[in-house]
Coordinates of C-alpha atoms in Angstrom, one line a residue:
Chain C
X1 CA 23.8 -63.3 10.9
X2 CA 21.5 -60.3 11.2
X3 CA 19.2 -62.5 13.3
X4 CA 22.0 -63.5 15.5
X5 CA 23.1 -59.9 15.8
X6 CA 19.6 -58.9 16.8
X7 CA 19.5 -61.4 19.5
X8 CA 22.9 -60.3 20.7
X9 CA 21.7 -56.7 20.8
X10 CA 18.6 -57.6 22.8
X11 CA 20.9 -59.2 25.3
X12 CA 23.1 -56.3 25.4
X13 CA 20.3 -53.9 25.9
X14 CA 18.9 -56.1 28.7
X15 CA 22.2 -56.3 30.4
X16 CA 22.4 -52.4 30.0
X17 CA 19.2 -51.8 31.6
X18 CA 19.8 -54.4 34.3
X19 CA 23.1 -52.8 35.2
X20 CA 21.1 -49.9 36.4
X21 CA 19.2 -51.9 38.8
X22 CA 22.1 -53.4 41.0
X23 CA 25.5 -54.9 41.1
X24 CA 24.4 -58.5 40.9
X25 CA 22.8 -58.1 37.6
X26 CA 26.1 -56.9 36.2
X27 CA 26.9 -59.9 34.1
X28 CA 26.4 -58.4 30.8
X29 CA 27.3 -60.4 27.8
X30 CA 26.3 -62.0 24.5
X31 CA 22.8 -63.3 25.1
X32 CA 23.0 -65.9 22.3
X33 CA 26.2 -67.4 23.6
X34 CA 24.8 -67.6 27.1
X35 CA 21.8 -69.8 25.8
X36 CA 24.3 -72.0 23.9
X37 CA 26.5 -72.5 27.0
X38 CA 24.0 -72.4 29.8
X39 CA 26.0 -71.2 32.7
X40 CA 28.6 -68.3 32.8
X41 CA 31.0 -68.3 35.7
X42 CA 33.2 -65.3 36.7
X43 CA 35.6 -66.0 39.4
X44 CA 38.3 -63.8 40.8
X45 CA 40.6 -63.3 43.9
X46 CA 41.8 -60.0 44.9
X47 CA 44.6 -58.9 47.3
X48 CA 44.5 -55.4 48.7
X49 CA 47.3 -54.2 50.7
X50 CA 48.0 -50.9 52.3
X51 CA 51.6 -49.8 53.3
X52 CA 51.8 -50.4 57.1
X53 CA 48.1 -50.7 57.5
X54 CA 45.2 -52.9 56.2
X55 CA 45.5 -56.1 54.3
X56 CA 42.4 -57.6 52.7
X57 CA 41.9 -60.7 50.6
X58 CA 38.7 -61.3 48.8
X59 CA 37.2 -63.9 46.6
X60 CA 34.2 -63.5 44.4
X61 CA 32.4 -66.1 42.2
X62 CA 29.6 -65.1 40.1
X63 CA 27.4 -67.5 38.2
X64 CA 24.6 -66.8 35.6
X65 CA 22.2 -69.1 33.9
X66 CA 20.3 -67.9 31.1
X67 CA 17.0 -69.8 30.2
X68 CA 15.1 -70.2 26.9
X69 CA 12.7 -67.4 27.6
X70 CA 15.6 -64.9 28.3
X71 CA 15.2 -65.1 32.1
X72 CA 18.3 -65.1 34.1
X73 CA 19.2 -66.5 37.5
X74 CA 22.3 -64.7 39.0
X75 CA 24.1 -66.1 42.0
X76 CA 27.0 -64.3 43.7
X77 CA 29.3 -65.4 46.5
X78 CA 32.0 -63.2 48.1
X79 CA 34.4 -64.1 50.9
X80 CA 36.9 -61.6 52.4
X81 CA 39.4 -61.5 55.3
X82 CA 40.8 -58.4 56.7
X83 CA 43.8 -57.8 59.1
X84 CA 45.8 -54.8 60.0
X85 CA 45.8 -51.4 61.4
X86 CA 43.5 -48.5 60.7
X87 CA 43.7 -44.8 61.9
X88 CA 41.6 -44.4 65.1
X89 CA 41.0 -40.8 64.5
X90 CA 43.4 -39.4 67.2
X91 CA 45.9 -36.6 66.1
X92 CA 49.7 -37.2 66.3
X93 CA 51.4 -35.7 69.3
X94 CA 55.2 -35.2 70.5
X95 CA 54.7 -37.7 73.3
X96 CA 53.8 -41.4 73.3
X97 CA 50.0 -41.8 73.4
X98 CA 48.2 -44.7 75.0
X99 CA 44.7 -45.9 73.8
X100 CA 42.4 -48.3 75.0
X101 CA 41.5 -51.2 72.7
X102 CA 37.9 -51.3 71.5
X103 CA 37.3 -54.3 73.7
X104 CA 38.4 -52.3 76.8
X105 CA 40.6 -55.2 77.8
X106 CA 44.0 -53.8 76.8
X107 CA 45.8 -50.9 75.5
X108 CA 48.3 -50.0 72.7
X109 CA 51.1 -47.3 72.5
X110 CA 51.7 -44.9 69.6
X111 CA 55.1 -43.2 69.4
X112 CA 55.6 -39.5 69.3
X113 CA 55.0 -38.1 65.8
X114 CA 53.1 -41.1 64.5
X115 CA 49.6 -41.1 63.2
X116 CA 47.7 -43.3 65.8
X117 CA 46.7 -46.6 64.2
X118 CA 44.7 -49.3 65.9
X119 CA 46.2 -52.6 64.9
X120 CA 43.3 -54.8 66.2
X121 CA 41.3 -55.2 63.0
X122 CA 40.6 -58.7 62.1
X123 CA 37.5 -59.8 60.3
X124 CA 36.1 -62.4 57.9
X125 CA 33.0 -61.6 55.9
X126 CA 30.8 -63.8 53.7
X127 CA 28.2 -62.5 51.3
X128 CA 25.6 -64.3 49.2
X129 CA 23.4 -62.8 46.6
X130 CA 20.7 -64.2 44.4
X131 CA 18.8 -62.3 41.8
X132 CA 16.2 -63.2 39.1
X133 CA 15.4 -61.2 36.1
X134 CA 12.9 -61.9 33.4
X135 CA 10.9 -60.2 30.5
X136 CA 7.5 -58.9 31.1
X137 CA 6.7 -58.4 27.5
X138 CA 8.7 -57.5 24.3
X139 CA 9.8 -54.1 25.8
X140 CA 9.8 -54.6 29.6
X141 CA 11.7 -56.5 32.1
X142 CA 11.9 -56.9 35.8
X143 CA 14.3 -57.9 38.4
X144 CA 14.3 -58.9 42.0
X145 CA 17.2 -59.8 44.3
X146 CA 18.5 -60.2 47.7
X147 CA 21.9 -60.0 49.4
X148 CA 23.0 -61.2 52.8
X149 CA 26.4 -60.2 54.2
X150 CA 27.8 -61.4 57.6
X151 CA 30.9 -60.8 59.4
X152 CA 32.0 -61.1 63.0
X153 CA 30.5 -57.9 64.2
X154 CA 28.2 -56.9 61.3
X155 CA 25.1 -58.2 59.5
X156 CA 23.5 -56.9 56.5
X157 CA 20.4 -58.0 54.7
X158 CA 19.0 -56.2 51.6
X159 CA 16.3 -56.7 48.9
X160 CA 16.3 -55.0 45.5
X161 CA 14.1 -54.8 42.5
X162 CA 13.8 -53.0 39.3
X163 CA 11.9 -52.4 36.2
X164 CA 13.2 -51.4 32.7
X165 CA 11.5 -50.5 29.4
X166 CA 12.9 -49.9 26.0
X167 CA 11.8 -47.1 23.7
X168 CA 12.8 -45.6 20.3
X169 CA 13.5 -48.9 18.5
X170 CA 15.3 -50.1 21.5
X171 CA 17.9 -47.3 21.4
X172 CA 16.6 -45.9 24.7
X173 CA 16.1 -47.8 27.9
X174 CA 14.6 -46.2 30.9
X175 CA 15.0 -48.1 34.3
X176 CA 14.0 -47.6 37.9
X177 CA 15.5 -49.5 40.6
X178 CA 15.3 -49.7 44.3
X179 CA 17.2 -51.4 47.2
X180 CA 16.4 -51.5 50.9
X181 CA 19.1 -52.8 53.4
X182 CA 18.8 -53.4 57.0
X183 CA 22.2 -53.6 58.9
X184 CA 22.9 -54.6 62.5
X185 CA 26.3 -54.1 64.3
X186 CA 27.5 -55.8 67.4
X187 CA 31.0 -54.3 67.7
X188 CA 33.6 -55.9 70.0
X189 CA 33.4 -54.0 73.3
X190 CA 29.8 -52.8 72.6
X191 CA 28.6 -49.4 71.5
X192 CA 30.6 -46.3 72.8
X193 CA 28.5 -43.4 74.2
X194 CA 29.0 -40.7 71.7
X195 CA 31.3 -37.8 73.0
X196 CA 32.2 -39.8 76.1
X197 CA 35.9 -40.0 77.1
X198 CA 37.7 -43.1 76.3
X199 CA 38.3 -44.8 79.7
X200 CA 41.7 -46.5 80.6
X201 CA 41.9 -50.2 79.9
X202 CA 40.3 -52.8 82.3
X203 CA 38.3 -49.9 83.9
X204 CA 34.4 -49.5 83.2
X205 CA 34.2 -48.3 79.6
X206 CA 31.5 -45.7 78.6
X207 CA 29.1 -48.1 76.6
X208 CA 25.4 -47.9 75.8
X209 CA 24.1 -51.4 74.7
X210 CA 25.6 -54.1 72.7
X211 CA 24.1 -53.6 69.3
X212 CA 22.8 -50.9 66.9
X213 CA 21.2 -50.9 63.6
X214 CA 20.7 -48.8 60.4
X215 CA 18.5 -48.9 57.4
X216 CA 19.5 -47.7 53.9
X217 CA 17.1 -47.0 51.1
X218 CA 18.4 -46.5 47.6
X219 CA 16.5 -45.4 44.5
X220 CA 18.2 -45.1 41.0
X221 CA 16.6 -43.8 37.9
X222 CA 18.6 -44.5 34.7
X223 CA 18.6 -43.8 31.0
X224 CA 20.8 -45.8 28.6
X225 CA 20.9 -44.3 25.1
X226 CA 22.6 -45.6 22.0
X227 CA 24.2 -42.5 20.4
X228 CA 25.5 -44.2 17.2
X229 CA 26.9 -47.5 16.1
X230 CA 30.0 -47.1 18.1
X231 CA 28.9 -45.0 21.1
X232 CA 26.7 -45.8 24.2
X233 CA 25.8 -43.6 27.1
X234 CA 24.2 -44.1 30.4
X235 CA 22.8 -41.5 32.9
X236 CA 21.7 -42.3 36.4
X237 CA 20.4 -40.2 39.2
X238 CA 20.3 -41.8 42.6
X239 CA 19.1 -40.9 46.0
X240 CA 20.2 -42.9 49.1
X241 CA 18.8 -42.4 52.6
X242 CA 20.5 -43.8 55.6
X243 CA 18.9 -43.8 59.0
X244 CA 20.0 -45.2 62.4
X245 CA 23.4 -45.7 63.8
X246 CA 25.9 -44.1 61.4
X247 CA 28.8 -43.7 63.8
X248 CA 32.0 -45.7 63.5
X249 CA 32.2 -47.3 66.9
X250 CA 36.1 -47.5 66.7
X251 CA 36.7 -43.8 66.0
X252 CA 37.8 -41.1 68.4
X253 CA 38.6 -37.5 68.4
X254 CA 41.6 -35.8 70.3
X255 CA 40.9 -33.1 72.6
X256 CA 44.1 -31.0 72.8
X257 CA 45.5 -28.2 75.0
X258 CA 47.0 -25.0 73.7
X259 CA 50.3 -26.8 72.8
X260 CA 48.4 -29.4 70.8
X261 CA 48.9 -32.2 73.3
X262 CA 46.1 -34.5 74.0
X263 CA 44.2 -34.2 77.2
X264 CA 41.3 -36.4 76.4
X265 CA 40.0 -38.7 73.7
X266 CA 36.2 -38.7 73.0
X267 CA 34.2 -41.0 70.9
X268 CA 32.9 -39.6 67.6
X269 CA 29.2 -38.5 66.9
X270 CA 27.7 -38.5 63.6
X271 CA 24.1 -37.4 62.6
X272 CA 21.6 -40.4 62.7
X273 CA 20.5 -39.7 59.2
X274 CA 22.2 -39.1 55.9
X275 CA 20.7 -38.2 52.5
X276 CA 23.0 -38.6 49.5
X277 CA 22.2 -37.7 45.9
X278 CA 24.3 -38.7 42.9
X279 CA 24.5 -38.1 39.3
X280 CA 26.3 -40.7 37.2
X281 CA 27.2 -40.6 33.5
X282 CA 29.2 -43.3 31.6
X283 CA 30.2 -43.3 28.0
X284 CA 31.6 -46.3 25.9
X285 CA 33.1 -45.7 22.6
X286 CA 34.5 -48.1 20.1
X287 CA 37.2 -46.8 17.8
X288 CA 37.6 -47.7 14.2
X289 CA 40.9 -49.3 15.1
X290 CA 39.1 -51.8 17.4
X291 CA 39.9 -50.3 20.9
X292 CA 37.3 -49.3 23.4
X293 CA 37.2 -46.3 25.7
X294 CA 35.1 -46.1 28.7
X295 CA 34.8 -42.8 30.7
X296 CA 32.5 -42.3 33.5
X297 CA 31.9 -39.4 35.9
X298 CA 30.0 -39.3 39.2
X299 CA 28.9 -36.3 41.2
X300 CA 27.8 -36.9 44.7
X301 CA 26.4 -34.5 47.4
X302 CA 24.9 -35.3 50.7
X303 CA 23.4 -33.3 53.8
X304 CA 26.5 -33.9 55.8
X305 CA 28.3 -31.3 53.6
X306 CA 30.2 -33.7 51.6
X307 CA 30.5 -33.3 47.8
X308 CA 32.6 -35.5 45.6
X309 CA 33.8 -35.8 41.9
X310 CA 35.0 -39.0 40.5
X311 CA 36.4 -39.6 37.0
X312 CA 37.0 -43.1 35.8
X313 CA 38.8 -43.9 32.6
X314 CA 39.3 -47.3 31.1
X315 CA 41.0 -47.8 27.7
X316 CA 40.9 -51.4 26.3
X317 CA 43.6 -51.9 23.7
X318 CA 42.9 -55.2 21.7
X319 CA 46.4 -56.2 20.8
X320 CA 45.3 -59.4 19.2
X321 CA 42.3 -61.6 19.0
X322 CA 43.6 -63.4 22.2
X323 CA 45.3 -60.6 24.1
X324 CA 44.1 -57.3 25.3
X325 CA 45.4 -54.9 27.9
X326 CA 43.4 -52.2 29.7
X327 CA 45.0 -49.2 31.4
X328 CA 42.8 -47.6 34.1
X329 CA 42.9 -44.1 35.6
X330 CA 40.6 -42.9 38.4
X331 CA 40.6 -39.5 40.1
X332 CA 38.5 -38.9 43.1
X333 CA 38.1 -35.7 45.1
X334 CA 35.8 -34.9 48.1
X335 CA 35.2 -32.1 50.4
X336 CA 34.9 -32.9 54.1
X337 CA 31.8 -33.3 56.3
X338 CA 30.7 -30.1 58.1
X339 CA 31.4 -31.9 61.4
X340 CA 34.9 -33.2 60.5
X341 CA 37.7 -31.9 62.7
X342 CA 41.3 -33.4 62.9
X343 CA 41.1 -32.6 66.6
X344 CA 39.3 -30.1 69.0
X345 CA 40.6 -27.7 71.6
X346 CA 39.9 -28.3 75.3
X347 CA 37.1 -26.0 76.3
X348 CA 35.4 -25.8 72.9
X349 CA 31.6 -26.1 73.2
X350 CA 31.6 -29.0 70.7
X351 CA 33.5 -31.2 73.2
X352 CA 30.5 -31.3 75.5
X353 CA 27.3 -30.1 73.6
X354 CA 25.2 -32.3 71.2
X355 CA 26.7 -31.1 68.0
X356 CA 28.2 -33.8 65.8
X357 CA 31.9 -34.4 65.6
X358 CA 34.2 -36.8 63.8
X359 CA 38.0 -37.1 63.1
X360 CA 37.6 -40.1 60.8
X361 CA 39.8 -39.2 57.7
X362 CA 37.3 -40.6 55.4
X363 CA 35.1 -37.7 56.2
X364 CA 37.9 -35.0 55.5
X365 CA 38.9 -33.2 52.4
X366 CA 41.1 -35.3 50.2
X367 CA 42.1 -36.4 46.8
X368 CA 42.7 -39.9 45.6
X369 CA 44.1 -41.4 42.4
X370 CA 44.2 -45.0 41.1
X371 CA 46.5 -46.1 38.3
X372 CA 46.2 -49.6 37.0
X373 CA 46.7 -52.0 34.1
X374 CA 44.8 -55.2 33.2
X375 CA 46.1 -57.8 30.9
X376 CA 43.8 -60.6 29.5
X377 CA 44.2 -63.6 27.5
X378 CA 41.1 -65.0 25.7
X379 CA 40.7 -68.6 24.9
X380 CA 38.3 -70.9 23.0
X381 CA 34.6 -71.0 24.1
X382 CA 34.6 -67.5 25.4
X383 CA 36.8 -68.1 28.5
X384 CA 39.2 -65.5 29.7
X385 CA 42.1 -65.3 32.1
X386 CA 43.1 -61.9 33.4
X387 CA 45.3 -60.1 35.8
X388 CA 44.9 -56.5 37.2
X389 CA 47.5 -54.6 39.0
X390 CA 46.6 -51.1 40.5
X391 CA 47.9 -48.6 42.9
X392 CA 45.6 -46.5 45.0
X393 CA 46.8 -43.3 46.8
X394 CA 45.0 -40.9 49.1
X395 CA 46.3 -37.3 49.7
X396 CA 44.8 -35.1 52.3
X397 CA 45.9 -31.9 54.1
X398 CA 48.9 -33.0 56.1
X399 CA 49.6 -29.5 57.4
X400 CA 46.2 -27.9 58.0
X401 CA 46.4 -24.2 58.8
X402 CA 44.4 -24.7 62.1
X403 CA 47.0 -27.3 63.5
X404 CA 47.8 -26.3 67.1
X405 CA 51.3 -26.2 68.7
X406 CA 53.1 -29.5 68.3
X407 CA 50.8 -30.7 65.6
X408 CA 52.4 -28.3 63.2
X409 CA 55.5 -30.7 63.3
X410 CA 53.7 -33.7 62.0
X411 CA 51.6 -35.0 59.2
X412 CA 48.1 -34.6 60.3
X413 CA 46.5 -36.7 57.5
X414 CA 47.0 -40.3 57.3
X415 CA 48.0 -40.6 53.5
X416 CA 47.2 -44.0 52.1
X417 CA 49.1 -46.1 49.7
X418 CA 47.6 -49.4 48.6
X419 CA 48.4 -52.0 45.9
X420 CA 45.6 -54.0 44.4
X421 CA 46.4 -57.4 42.6
X422 CA 43.6 -59.4 41.1
X423 CA 43.5 -62.5 39.1
X424 CA 40.3 -63.7 37.3
X425 CA 38.9 -66.4 35.2
X426 CA 35.7 -66.5 33.1
X427 CA 34.3 -69.7 31.5
X428 CA 31.1 -71.1 30.2
X429 CA 29.7 -74.6 30.4
Chain R
X1 CA 20.1 -31.8 44.5
X2 CA 19.4 -28.8 42.3
X3 CA 22.6 -29.4 40.3
X4 CA 21.7 -33.0 39.7
X5 CA 18.2 -32.2 38.6
X6 CA 19.7 -29.5 36.2
X7 CA 22.2 -32.0 34.7
X8 CA 19.6 -34.6 34.3
X9 CA 17.3 -32.2 32.6
X10 CA 20.1 -31.2 30.2
X11 CA 20.9 -34.8 29.4
X12 CA 17.2 -35.9 28.8
X13 CA 16.8 -32.8 26.5
X14 CA 19.8 -33.6 24.5
X15 CA 18.5 -37.2 23.8
X16 CA 15.0 -36.1 23.2
X17 CA 16.0 -33.5 20.5
X18 CA 18.7 -35.1 18.6
X19 CA 17.1 -38.3 17.3
X20 CA 20.0 -40.5 18.4
X21 CA 20.2 -44.1 17.9
X22 CA 20.9 -46.7 15.2
X23 CA 18.9 -49.1 13.1
X24 CA 18.8 -52.9 14.0
X25 CA 21.3 -53.8 11.4
X26 CA 23.9 -51.3 12.6
X27 CA 24.4 -52.9 15.9
X28 CA 27.2 -55.3 15.5
X29 CA 29.8 -53.2 17.4
X30 CA 27.4 -52.4 20.1
X31 CA 26.9 -56.1 20.6
X32 CA 30.5 -56.7 21.5
X33 CA 31.3 -57.8 25.0
X34 CA 33.5 -54.8 25.8
X35 CA 30.6 -52.4 24.9
X36 CA 28.2 -53.7 27.6
X37 CA 27.8 -51.2 30.5
X38 CA 29.0 -53.9 33.0
X39 CA 31.5 -55.8 30.9
X40 CA 33.6 -56.3 34.0
X41 CA 31.3 -57.0 36.8
X42 CA 33.7 -58.6 39.1
X43 CA 36.2 -55.7 38.8
X44 CA 33.4 -53.2 39.4
X45 CA 32.2 -55.1 42.5
X46 CA 35.8 -55.3 44.0
X47 CA 36.3 -51.5 43.3
X48 CA 32.9 -50.6 44.9
X49 CA 33.9 -52.6 47.9
X50 CA 37.3 -51.0 48.3
X51 CA 36.1 -47.3 47.7
X52 CA 33.0 -47.8 49.8
X53 CA 35.4 -48.7 52.8
X54 CA 37.9 -45.9 52.0
X55 CA 35.9 -42.9 50.7
X56 CA 32.7 -41.1 51.8
X57 CA 31.0 -41.7 48.4
X58 CA 29.4 -44.9 47.1
X59 CA 27.0 -46.1 44.5
X60 CA 25.8 -44.0 41.5
X61 CA 25.9 -46.9 39.1
X62 CA 24.7 -49.8 41.2
X63 CA 23.7 -50.9 44.8
X64 CA 26.2 -52.3 47.2
X65 CA 26.4 -55.9 48.6
X66 CA 26.5 -55.0 52.3
X67 CA 29.4 -54.9 54.9
X68 CA 30.6 -52.5 57.6
X69 CA 33.3 -50.8 55.7
X70 CA 34.7 -49.8 59.2
X71 CA 38.4 -50.0 58.5

């Protein structure tokens, strides 16, 4: 029994360390059982549905094979489809607004008082990931992996790797991981010239080239520490550097007159680099009454002026040996980017100079909450069927103090309300 | 960055000074599936993709799988 537990624990710690090194490694489980069963498969489908906006469906299949020497092969396949409408960045007005579609071939109208949404989003994405992890010696492991993601107008390829080492009777694990991603985008309608005015449909659009690229480098240093027989903690610090084209080519900014009515729409302009730093802390505690609590906090700050706090709480209630349920609460709060504006006034220097400017709501001040519940049924041979239902809401400043004229009559932040439904199945063979 | 370094320093100091940890025979609970740091990898990956597309922050615990997140 003790020997079995030791092996289990070794597997657990290995998984803990590898978690720090990348998403694809995250198939933590009982190592002994893995060897007995060969492959472990995790499969799930997800439906994400926003009220009046985006609908997304996603399928994820993860497979992990554990070998005799505790090496592991991880395979990951993701497919998703997306349809619906997304805020284009423009502010509401008291008149009907007409916008040119990104392709330049048509236009769409937004009624007075409505948040302008571009309803042309339609995309399918496929992602494949492969990773290999193996022991170097009794205390050290390495991991290498790659990911390729492809969609209609966006390609991403990344490589990642990491090292981990156990200390202190394997109560402490230090890990260092890195990832490099190279992304290329070829948006429909080509690359808009930043700050240029949106041109009427079917006329010559302000464009510069058909594709752009960006590179993202991530480094994460982590410590996993066993506190006591029931408690485990993990600390990460991360730095992420993005360089290249960081604009969203589909986002515009309203230029308004003294009454708050639009006189122009200009394409957004973001800096061509971004450095993010983050601190992440996660604690898991198993209660004497057999339930488990998991609480995580993340602090993030970047050189765009954005800071964020995220608290993520899961409580796993083991009802019987077969059934468990897991309530989930997440709270997120961010401060906006220095260059975020809901709209700008005609004649302001920022309309024409080279300062950055964006009205993308995702760069604004806002709070978000997630409330969810997962129910799972465990069967023989470590298989599990589970379902998760969650509600995600974003709340921003709908009545900003600097709203101009008619803008004061309307909601200026596109509050978001989404339902997430997921069904998953795990089995071994 | 300064805040992050300070937090890390505090955390590592706490670990170094308190002699935390357990003996090998005390690890049965820690070996349970739900005590693994990524016990629900699929859930985590879905969540990362959603929040990456809808918020200005991402990562912290892991690396993303790629994609535009433009909507």
